[in-house]
PDB file of C-alpha atoms in Angstrom:
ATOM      1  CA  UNK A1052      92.308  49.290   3.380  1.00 82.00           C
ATOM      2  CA  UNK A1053      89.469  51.189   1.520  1.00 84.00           C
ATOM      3  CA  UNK A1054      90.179  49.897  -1.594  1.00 93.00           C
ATOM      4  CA  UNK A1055      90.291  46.312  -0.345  1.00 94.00           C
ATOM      5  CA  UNK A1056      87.000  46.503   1.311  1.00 94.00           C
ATOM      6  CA  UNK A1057      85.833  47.507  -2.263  1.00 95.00           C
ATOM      7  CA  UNK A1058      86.929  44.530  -4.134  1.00 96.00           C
ATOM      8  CA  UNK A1059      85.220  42.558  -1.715  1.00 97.00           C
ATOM      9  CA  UNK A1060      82.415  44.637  -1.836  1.00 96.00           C
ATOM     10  CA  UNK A1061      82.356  44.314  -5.832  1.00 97.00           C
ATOM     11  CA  UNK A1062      83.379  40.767  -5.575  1.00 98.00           C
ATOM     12  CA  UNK A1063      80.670  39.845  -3.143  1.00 98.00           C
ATOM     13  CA  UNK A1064      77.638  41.809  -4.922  1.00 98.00           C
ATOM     14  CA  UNK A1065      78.967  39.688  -8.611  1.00 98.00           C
ATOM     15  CA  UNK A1066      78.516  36.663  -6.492  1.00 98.00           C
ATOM     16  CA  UNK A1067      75.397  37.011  -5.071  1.00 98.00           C
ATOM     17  CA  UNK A1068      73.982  38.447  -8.582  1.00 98.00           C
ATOM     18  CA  UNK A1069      75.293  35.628 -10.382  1.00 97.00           C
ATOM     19  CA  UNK A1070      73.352  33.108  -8.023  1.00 97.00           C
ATOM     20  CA  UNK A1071      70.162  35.204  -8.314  1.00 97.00           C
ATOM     21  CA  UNK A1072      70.066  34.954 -12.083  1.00 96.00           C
ATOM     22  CA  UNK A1073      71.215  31.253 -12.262  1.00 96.00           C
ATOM     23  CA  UNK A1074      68.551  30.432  -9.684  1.00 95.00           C
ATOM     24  CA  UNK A1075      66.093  32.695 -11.640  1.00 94.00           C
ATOM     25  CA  UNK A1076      67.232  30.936 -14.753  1.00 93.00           C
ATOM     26  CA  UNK A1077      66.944  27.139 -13.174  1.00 92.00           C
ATOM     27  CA  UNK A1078      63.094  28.023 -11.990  1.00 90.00           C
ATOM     28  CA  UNK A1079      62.239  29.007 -15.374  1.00 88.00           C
ATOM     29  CA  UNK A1080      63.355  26.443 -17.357  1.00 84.00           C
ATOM     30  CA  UNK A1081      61.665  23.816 -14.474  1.00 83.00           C
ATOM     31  CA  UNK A1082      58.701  25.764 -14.861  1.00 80.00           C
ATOM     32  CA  UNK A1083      57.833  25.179 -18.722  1.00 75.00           C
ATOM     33  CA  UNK A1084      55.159  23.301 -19.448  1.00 71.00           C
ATOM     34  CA  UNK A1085      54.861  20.595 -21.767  1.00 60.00           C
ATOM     35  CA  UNK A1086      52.074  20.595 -24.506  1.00 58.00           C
ATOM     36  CA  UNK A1087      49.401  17.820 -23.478  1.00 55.00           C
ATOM     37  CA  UNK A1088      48.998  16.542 -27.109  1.00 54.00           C
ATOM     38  CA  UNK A1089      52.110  14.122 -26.038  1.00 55.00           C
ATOM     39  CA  UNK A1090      50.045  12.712 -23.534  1.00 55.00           C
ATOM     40  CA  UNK A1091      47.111  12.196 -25.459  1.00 55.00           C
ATOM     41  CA  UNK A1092      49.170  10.350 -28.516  1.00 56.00           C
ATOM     42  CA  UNK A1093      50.892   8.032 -25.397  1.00 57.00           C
ATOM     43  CA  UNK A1094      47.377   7.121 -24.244  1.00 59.00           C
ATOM     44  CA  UNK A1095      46.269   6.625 -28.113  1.00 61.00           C
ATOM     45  CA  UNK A1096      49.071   3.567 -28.531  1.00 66.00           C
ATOM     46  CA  UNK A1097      48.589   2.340 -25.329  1.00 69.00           C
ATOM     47  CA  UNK A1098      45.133   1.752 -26.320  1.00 71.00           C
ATOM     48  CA  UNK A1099      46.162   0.367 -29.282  1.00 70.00           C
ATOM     49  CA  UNK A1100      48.199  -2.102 -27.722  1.00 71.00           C
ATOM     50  CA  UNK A1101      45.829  -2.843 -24.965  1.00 72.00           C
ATOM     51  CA  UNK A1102      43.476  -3.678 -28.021  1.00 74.00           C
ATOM     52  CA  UNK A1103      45.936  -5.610 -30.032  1.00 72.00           C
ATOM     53  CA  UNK A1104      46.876  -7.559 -26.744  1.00 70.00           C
ATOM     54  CA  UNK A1105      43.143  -8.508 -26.484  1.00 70.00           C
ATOM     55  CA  UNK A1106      42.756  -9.966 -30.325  1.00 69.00           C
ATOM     56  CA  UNK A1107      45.636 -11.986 -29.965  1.00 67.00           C
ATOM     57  CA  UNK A1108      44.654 -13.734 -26.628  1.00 58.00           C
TER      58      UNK A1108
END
């Protein structure tokens, strides 16, 4: 009976240690942040656009 309550002991602290580090793991890799420069060349060629769009009308 000791032994069993030690496999589910063991079993139960691998469990709860593998959710910890896959819920450490999700936050970091949601918490990256992206460089702005892809922002900035998005709002370049949308200006472009918006200025093309204008020359044509």
């Amino acid at each position: 009976m000791k032994n069993l309550r030690k496999i589910i002991g063991l079993f139960a602290f691998i469990f709860i240690s593998g959710i910890i580090v896959t819920v450490i793991t999700v936050n970091k890799s949601l918490n990256k942040i992206d460089p702005q420069e892809k922002s900035l060349e998005i709002q370049k060629d949308t200006t472009y656009l918006l200025k093309a769009e204008k020359k044509t009308v």
